[in-house]
Steps between C-alpha positions, in 0.01 A plus 500: 500500500829396348550129457812331645619422147472868400691607810774246422531636146532857627744393773725334243484811283600720794786273603636486144487877474668537838781265403563681172489841666736397781750356252494824303559712812786277615661506158515879464553586869154654530552712188850583622364672810748303707790672327699717739518796263278583199801556274601138535222419254698681227844395625590850621667580830377861518310765308785752510597487133159416356289730287175620666309330220654168597407556862143572395482173312638306796253673734211407273611136487537494879150639548362243257670220692348631823151497349540150354637367828213649700250352256659154522514508880134604520404217267693256719323635809158459334582142399602406854187664638278303260676171582453572871128560438480164323666329794257659747195424284400863439612521137223608261323717759537879514687620806276808530140392437532121535332433165633244256735633233397433141686206351573701185676760716712234669596358160618845392662598834567186706684706765194705595317455828248779435189528288488758224306754708748496789826464312761741645664533159204673339596838647710696253772704665529864394834555668748626243875559520589846625723548195193518275416840648816634342403358161154657503435811287599816692159657439162453662617512860440863583211740515528682168597215267144394420354852473506775241678740731823674403663475841849359532460124552695173488508494121660843491758385754591201284530716188749727677709206616505321165647805327830408660508173312316170455577171330291603198642609166341668194427154358261435790256770384249485217535873428816677394725616781729798447784385723583280797406781738139446393486124544234497768121490507324824403828686456318755285266594784509863611694572817345739751193581288218324318417693181781620275398866522532496879875503450502855362166654610443646844263719702518703813403365842134578426492312169492824302739675259583205277859535381689305234870452570694443176715190514615206293194306616279791392651511151470121462136517608418772247683317223301185572171693484600675176596168344158358581322822403310530826483758776521269801607144571134405533393654166370834373307729731146613446451832327406689813818378672754590233529869578556456876745222418710710263490798730 
C-alpha cells in the first residue's frame, strides 16, 4: 500500500508535469492546430504558386503537429485521471483486477491506473497507413509470382509497363546498359518465349516436324554457340544424340 508521503510526491510530480505541459500547449496554440489555415504556419495565403515539393513538406509538418498534439492531449488526460484517482483514494490500485500496482511501475509511469498485466497500452496496433500498400513491391500478390510457372503474372505486367519509362537511369544498374530504353529490371529477358531457340524453332500442331526459321535471332544464337565451341546452350550432347541433332 502506498504511503501518504509517496502519494504526495507523485501528486506533486503530476501537477508539475501538467503545468509545464499546459504552458507549452498555450504557447504554441496546441501545435498550431488552432490556426485557421495550414499555410499560415509558413506565412502563405494559398498553395497556388507553390512547388509540389513544398506542399509535401508542409503536409508532413502538419501531420507531425497533429501527432504531437494528440500525444500531448492524451498525456494531459492521463494526468487528470490519475489526480482524480488520488482524490477519490483509488490511486495505486488496478482498475481491472483491483490488485495493488507495483511502486516501481508508479515511479516510472505515475499516470497509470493499471497493473502491468492489464495495461491497455501493451497491445501493439498493426493498422498501417493505406499509402504503404502503394509503396510495397509489386510482386508476391498474385497466384504465379511465388511459383516456377511461366504463365503471365504481375511481374510480367510490371515489366511491360516499365518499358515506357521509369525514374531509373543507366547509373542505377550494376551491369552495363545499352541505352535508356533498357533501363528497367530484367530488360534482357526474352519476350514471348523462354529459351532462345524458341524464337526461331517451331513444330506442327502435333509437336512433330521440327522446323528452323532463319532469322537474326537464329544467326546470333549460332554465333554464340560457335564462339563457345559448344553445340547447345547447355553444353555438348552425348554421342548418341549428335546425329539426330545435326539431322
